[in-house]
Coordinates of C-alpha atoms and ligand atoms in Angstrom, one line a residue:
X1354 CA 144.5 63.6 27.8
X1355 CA 142.4 66.8 27.6
X1356 CA 144.6 69.9 26.8
X1357 CA 142.3 72.1 29.1
X1358 CA 140.4 71.0 32.1
X1359 CA 137.3 73.3 31.4
X1360 CA 136.8 75.3 28.2
X1361 CA 134.2 78.3 28.5
X1362 CA 132.7 79.3 25.1
X1363 CA 131.1 82.9 25.0
X1364 CA 129.0 83.1 21.9
X1365 CA 127.6 79.7 20.7
X1366 CA 127.6 80.4 16.9
X1367 CA 129.3 78.8 13.8
X1368 CA 132.8 79.1 15.3
X1369 CA 132.1 78.3 19.0
X1370 CA 129.7 75.4 18.0
X1371 CA 132.4 74.1 15.6
X1372 CA 135.0 74.3 18.3
X1373 CA 132.8 72.5 20.8
X1374 CA 132.3 69.5 18.3
X1375 CA 135.9 69.5 17.3
X1376 CA 137.1 69.4 21.1
X1377 CA 134.5 66.6 21.6
X1378 CA 135.8 64.6 18.7
X1379 CA 139.3 64.6 19.9
X1380 CA 138.7 64.5 23.7
X1381 CA 140.4 67.9 24.1
X1382 CA 138.6 69.5 27.0
X1383 CA 137.6 67.9 30.3
X1384 CA 134.5 70.1 30.4
X1385 CA 132.9 72.6 28.1
X1386 CA 130.8 75.4 29.4
X1387 CA 129.1 78.2 27.4
X1388 CA 126.7 81.1 27.1
X1389 CA 125.1 83.1 24.4
X1390 CA 123.3 86.4 24.3
X1391 CA 119.7 85.0 23.6
X1392 CA 117.8 82.4 25.5
X1393 CA 116.9 80.9 22.2
X1394 CA 120.5 80.3 21.1
X1395 CA 121.2 78.9 24.6
X1396 CA 118.2 76.5 24.3
X1397 CA 119.5 75.3 20.9
X1398 CA 122.9 74.7 22.4
X1399 CA 121.4 72.5 25.1
X1400 CA 119.3 70.6 22.7
X1401 CA 122.5 69.9 20.5
X1402 CA 124.6 69.1 23.3
X1403 CA 127.4 71.6 22.3
X1404 CA 128.3 72.2 25.9
X1405 CA 128.2 70.2 29.1
X1406 CA 126.6 73.1 30.9
X1407 CA 125.0 76.2 29.4
X1408 CA 124.8 79.3 31.6
X1409 CA 122.7 82.4 31.4
X1410 CA 125.6 84.7 32.0
X1411 CA 129.2 84.8 30.9
X1412 CA 130.3 85.4 34.5
X1413 CA 128.9 82.0 35.5
X1414 CA 130.3 80.3 32.3
X1415 CA 134.0 81.5 32.8
X1416 CA 134.1 80.5 36.4
X1417 CA 136.9 77.8 37.0
X1418 CA 137.7 77.6 33.3
X1419 CA 141.4 77.4 32.3
X1420 CA 140.4 78.5 28.7
X1421 CA 137.9 81.1 27.7
X1422 CA 137.1 81.7 24.1
X1423 CA 135.4 84.9 22.9
X1424 CA 133.3 83.9 19.9
X1425 CA 131.0 86.9 19.5
X1426 CA 131.0 89.6 16.9
X1427 CA 134.2 91.9 17.1
X1428 CA 132.2 94.9 18.2
X1429 CA 130.9 92.9 21.3
X1430 CA 134.2 91.8 22.4
X1431 CA 135.5 94.7 24.5
X1432 CA 132.2 94.7 26.8
X1433 CA 132.3 91.0 27.2
X1434 CA 135.8 91.2 28.3
X1435 CA 135.0 93.9 30.8
X1436 CA 132.1 91.6 32.1
X1437 CA 134.1 88.4 32.6
X1438 CA 137.2 90.2 33.9
X1439 CA 136.4 89.9 37.7
X1440 CA 135.4 86.2 37.2
X1441 CA 138.5 85.0 35.6
X1442 CA 140.6 82.4 37.3
X1443 CA 144.4 83.2 37.8
X1444 CA 146.6 81.4 35.3
X1445 CA 143.7 81.0 32.8
X1446 CA 144.1 81.9 29.1
X1447 CA 141.6 84.1 27.3
X1448 CA 141.6 83.7 23.5
X1449 CA 139.3 85.0 20.8
X1450 CA 138.4 84.1 17.2
X1451 CA 137.8 87.6 15.9
X1452 CA 138.5 88.0 12.0
X1453 CA 140.4 91.4 12.9
X1454 CA 143.2 91.4 15.5
X1455 CA 144.4 94.8 16.1
X1456 CA 141.0 96.2 17.1
X1457 CA 140.1 93.3 19.3
X1458 CA 143.5 93.5 21.1
X1459 CA 142.8 97.2 21.7
X1460 CA 139.4 96.6 23.1
X1461 CA 140.0 93.4 25.1
X1462 CA 143.5 93.6 26.5
X1463 CA 142.9 96.4 28.8
X1464 CA 140.4 94.4 30.8
X1465 CA 142.6 91.3 31.1
X1466 CA 143.9 90.8 34.8
X1467 CA 147.7 90.6 35.3
X1468 CA 147.5 87.0 36.2
X1469 CA 145.5 85.8 33.1
X1470 CA 147.0 85.1 29.7
X1471 CA 145.6 86.8 26.5
X1472 CA 146.5 85.1 23.4
X1473 CA 144.4 86.4 20.5
X1474 CA 143.7 84.1 17.7
X1475 CA 141.7 83.8 14.3
X1476 CA 140.8 80.4 12.6
X1477 CA 140.7 80.9 8.9
X1478 CA 137.7 78.7 8.5
X1479 CA 134.1 79.6 8.1
X1480 CA 131.0 79.3 5.9
X1481 CA 128.3 81.6 5.0
X1482 CA 126.0 80.3 7.7
X1483 CA 125.8 81.4 11.3
X1484 CA 124.2 80.4 14.4
X1485 CA 124.4 77.4 16.8
X1486 CA 123.2 74.7 14.3
X1487 CA 125.7 75.7 11.6
X1488 CA 128.9 74.3 13.5
X1489 CA 130.5 71.1 12.3
X1490 CA 133.5 69.2 13.8
X1491 CA 135.5 69.4 10.6
X1492 CA 135.3 73.1 10.1
X1493 CA 139.1 73.6 11.1
X1494 CA 140.4 70.4 9.4
X1495 CA 143.4 71.5 7.3
X1496 CA 142.7 75.1 7.7
X1497 CA 144.9 77.7 9.0
X1498 CA 144.7 79.2 12.5
X1499 CA 146.8 82.6 13.0
X1500 CA 147.8 83.3 16.7
X1501 CA 148.9 87.1 17.3
X1502 CA 150.5 86.7 21.1
X1503 CA 152.1 89.9 22.3
X1504 CA 156.0 89.7 22.2
X1505 CA 156.0 89.1 26.1
X1506 CA 153.2 86.4 26.1
X1507 CA 154.0 83.4 28.1
X1508 CA 155.5 80.7 25.8
X1509 CA 153.9 77.7 27.6
X1510 CA 150.3 79.3 27.4
X1511 CA 150.9 80.0 23.7
X1512 CA 152.1 76.4 23.1
X1513 CA 149.2 75.0 24.9
X1514 CA 146.6 77.0 22.8
X1515 CA 148.6 76.0 19.6
X1516 CA 148.2 72.3 20.6
X1517 CA 144.5 72.8 21.1
X1518 CA 144.1 74.2 17.5
X1519 CA 146.4 71.5 16.2
X1520 CA 144.3 68.8 17.8
X1521 CA 141.1 70.4 16.4
X1522 CA 142.7 69.9 12.9
X1523 CA 144.2 73.3 12.2
X1524 CA 147.8 74.3 11.0
X1525 CA 149.2 77.2 13.3
X1526 CA 151.0 80.3 12.2
X1527 CA 152.0 83.3 14.6
X1528 CA 152.4 86.8 13.5
X1529 CA 152.0 90.4 14.5
X1530 CA 148.4 91.6 14.7
X1531 CA 148.9 94.4 12.1
X1532 CA 150.4 92.0 9.5
X1533 CA 147.5 89.6 10.3
X1534 CA 145.0 92.5 9.3
X1535 CA 147.0 93.3 6.1
X1536 CA 147.0 89.7 5.1
X1537 CA 143.3 89.3 5.9
X1538 CA 142.5 92.5 4.1
X1539 CA 143.9 90.8 0.9
X1540 CA 142.8 87.2 1.3
X1541 CA 139.1 87.8 2.9
X1542 CA 137.9 91.3 3.8
X1543 CA 138.3 93.1 0.3
X1544 CA 137.2 90.0 -1.6
X1545 CA 133.9 90.0 0.7
X1546 CA 133.4 93.7 -0.2
X1547 CA 133.9 93.1 -3.9
X1548 CA 131.4 90.2 -3.7
X1549 CA 128.9 92.4 -1.8
X1550 CA 129.2 95.0 -4.6
X1551 CA 129.0 92.7 -7.4
X1552 CA 125.9 91.3 -6.0
X1553 CA 124.4 94.7 -5.4
X1554 CA 125.3 95.8 -8.9
X1555 CA 123.4 92.9 -10.4
X1556 CA 120.5 93.7 -8.1
X1557 CA 120.5 97.3 -9.4
X1558 CA 120.8 96.2 -13.1
X1559 CA 117.3 96.7 -14.6
X1560 CA 118.3 95.5 -18.2
X1561 CA 118.9 92.0 -16.6
X1562 CA 115.9 90.5 -15.1
X1563 CA 116.2 88.9 -11.7
X1564 CA 115.2 85.7 -13.1
X1565 CA 118.0 85.8 -15.6
X1566 CA 120.6 86.5 -13.0
X1567 CA 119.3 83.6 -11.0
X1568 CA 118.9 81.2 -13.9
X1569 CA 122.4 81.9 -15.4
X1570 CA 124.3 82.5 -12.2
X1571 CA 126.5 79.2 -12.4
X1572 CA 128.6 81.2 -14.9
X1573 CA 130.5 83.0 -12.0
X1574 CA 128.0 85.1 -10.3
X1575 CA 127.0 82.2 -7.9
X1576 CA 130.2 82.3 -6.1
X1577 CA 129.8 85.9 -5.4
X1578 CA 126.4 85.3 -4.0
X1579 CA 127.6 82.6 -1.6
X1580 CA 130.2 85.0 -0.1
X1581 CA 127.6 88.0 -0.2
X1582 CA 125.4 85.8 2.0
X1583 CA 127.6 86.0 4.9
X1584 CA 126.5 87.5 8.2
X1585 CA 126.0 91.2 8.0
X1586 CA 126.8 91.9 11.6
X1587 CA 130.2 90.1 11.4
X1588 CA 131.0 91.8 8.1
X1589 CA 129.9 95.3 9.2
X1590 CA 132.3 94.9 12.3
X1591 CA 135.2 93.6 10.1
X1592 CA 135.1 96.8 7.9
X1593 CA 134.7 99.1 10.8
X1594 CA 137.6 97.8 12.6
X1595 CA 139.9 96.8 9.8
X1596 CA 139.5 100.2 8.2
X1597 CA 143.2 101.0 7.2
X1598 CA 144.3 97.6 5.7
X1599 CA 141.0 97.4 3.7
X1600 CA 141.3 100.9 2.5
X1601 CA 144.9 100.4 1.5
X1602 CA 144.0 97.1 -0.5
X1603 CA 140.8 98.7 -2.0
X1604 CA 143.0 101.5 -3.2
X1605 CA 145.4 99.0 -5.0
X1606 CA 142.3 97.1 -6.3
X1607 CA 140.8 100.3 -7.9
X1608 CA 144.1 101.0 -9.7
X1609 CA 144.2 97.5 -11.1
X1610 CA 140.5 97.7 -12.2
X1611 CA 141.3 101.0 -13.9
X1612 CA 144.3 99.4 -15.6
X1613 CA 142.1 96.4 -16.8
X1614 CA 139.3 98.8 -17.7
X1615 CA 141.9 100.9 -20.0
X1616 CA 143.2 97.6 -21.6
X1617 CA 139.6 96.5 -22.6
X1618 CA 138.9 100.0 -24.0
X1619 CA 142.2 100.2 -26.0
X1620 CA 142.0 96.5 -27.0
X1621 CA 145.3 95.6 -25.2
X1622 CA 144.9 91.9 -25.3
X1623 CA 148.6 91.5 -24.2
X1624 CA 147.8 93.0 -20.9
X1625 CA 144.7 91.1 -20.2
X1626 CA 146.3 87.7 -21.2
X1627 CA 149.4 88.4 -19.0
X1628 CA 147.2 89.4 -16.2
X1629 CA 144.9 86.5 -16.3
X1630 CA 147.8 84.1 -16.8
X1631 CA 149.3 85.6 -13.5
X1632 CA 146.1 85.0 -11.6
X1633 CA 145.6 81.5 -12.9
X1634 CA 149.0 80.7 -11.4
X1635 CA 147.8 81.9 -7.9
X1636 CA 144.7 79.6 -8.2
X1637 CA 147.2 76.7 -9.0
X1638 CA 149.3 77.6 -5.9
X1639 CA 146.2 77.5 -3.8
X1640 CA 145.1 74.1 -5.0
X1641 CA 148.5 72.7 -4.4
X1642 CA 148.7 74.0 -0.9
X1643 CA 145.6 71.8 -0.3
X1644 CA 143.4 74.9 0.4
X1645 CA 140.8 74.1 -2.3
X1646 CA 140.0 71.2 -4.6
X1647 CA 140.8 71.1 -8.3
X1648 CA 137.5 69.5 -9.2
X1649 CA 135.4 71.3 -12.0
X1650 CA 133.0 73.9 -10.8
X1651 CA 134.7 74.1 -7.5
X1652 CA 133.7 70.6 -6.5
X1653 CA 130.1 71.0 -6.8
X1654 CA 128.9 67.5 -7.8
X1655 CA 125.0 67.7 -7.9
X1656 CA 124.3 71.4 -7.6
X1657 CA 121.9 72.7 -10.2
X1658 CA 123.4 74.4 -13.2
Ligands
NAP2364 P1 127.5 83.6 14.7 O1 127.3 82.2 14.2 O2 126.8 84.7 14.4 O3 127.6 83.6 16.4 C1 127.7 84.6 17.2 C2 127.5 84.4 18.6 O4 127.8 85.7 19.3 C3 126.0 84.1 18.9 O5 126.1 83.0 19.9 C4 125.4 85.4 19.4 O6 124.3 85.1 20.4 C5 126.6 86.2 20.1 N1 126.4 87.5 20.1 C6 126.0 88.3 18.9 N2 125.9 89.5 19.2 C7 126.3 89.7 20.6 C8 126.5 90.7 21.4 N3 126.3 92.0 21.1 N4 127.0 90.4 22.8 C9 127.1 89.1 23.1 N5 127.0 88.0 22.4 C10 126.7 88.3 21.1 O7 128.9 84.3 14.6 P2 130.4 83.3 14.1 O8 130.4 83.0 12.7 O9 130.5 82.1 15.0 O10 131.5 84.5 14.4 C11 131.9 84.7 15.8 C12 133.3 85.3 15.7 O11 134.2 84.5 14.9 C13 133.2 86.8 15.1 O12 134.1 87.7 15.7 C14 133.9 86.4 13.7 O13 134.7 87.7 13.2 C15 134.8 85.3 13.9 N6 134.9 84.4 12.8 C16 134.0 84.1 11.9 C17 134.2 83.4 10.9 C18 133.1 83.0 9.8 O14 133.2 82.7 8.7 N7 131.8 82.9 10.3 C19 135.5 82.9 10.7 C20 136.5 83.1 11.4 C21 136.2 84.0 12.5 P3 122.8 84.9 19.9 O15 122.8 83.9 18.9 O16 122.1 84.7 21.1 O17 122.4 86.2 19.1

């Protein structure tokens, strides 16, 4: 039995495209409608058959939908919510997939009518690719999806959305939006900023030639470059909207970096060894939790070295 009668996907990129394919895989939506900003993306979505019907406007796409998913960059969510508000069906649920929660709630919630449920969400799954062709049905399998409903949210509406994500392969946690933003600043946002910086630094270093950087990248740099290839619009919005938590974690990061710098300068091998032992245990925990594979070279089998 489908969990929702009609699901409207607003934005048809990596996340919405993967949701469409995961919902089709499990027969979770009676019908899927969708729209995107550009005619080109709408045409690709039609060609791929992501939706049963692709509309030119968000207002048309949400008509009659019992679930509406905002899957556009964070900075575009408020305007989109204002645009669809008059066209939402009473009793429907609006959710989003934005990587930051507090700012999205502030931008979207004021536009949601009384009779409509707003249940913010964030699937912790993604790749460095974007656009309608980058989606795949397995993206959410065994990944976490965090819901941040308000305290007075309708429990049945929350439960229904939870069942959808679970049926798309995800595990669900519910938490407060501010806590979500802090957790993600540690696990995703700051690491991305560090990767962007490291790749930028390598780009600036004139003593190491570009060809050497590329040739020897398997020594660690390659993993930074993959993260640093992530969508610039999405990540600009993440840092503009999760400012406080990211700055807090960056402050701590800088302190630790200075401590390591000092240990290197003073030859404090014990400090370095203890630190790296602790970080190794964190990696082991991630593998044990099934969030990564323990294969050598992060599971790359045939990638060039
Ligand atoms: P994406 O592949 O770049 O797709 C974004 C979609 O939004 C496209 O259909 C695009 O339309 C549309 N769009 C872009 N700017 C718009 C605007 N100003 N107004 C209306 N529509 C606009 O992005 P995505 O990776 O799916 O990310 C979507 C959301 O998911 C973001 O909020 C992001 O924070 C969140 N998220 C991303 C990841 C990840 O790893 N990528 C993971 C979890 C959550 P056109 O193609 O026509 O421009």
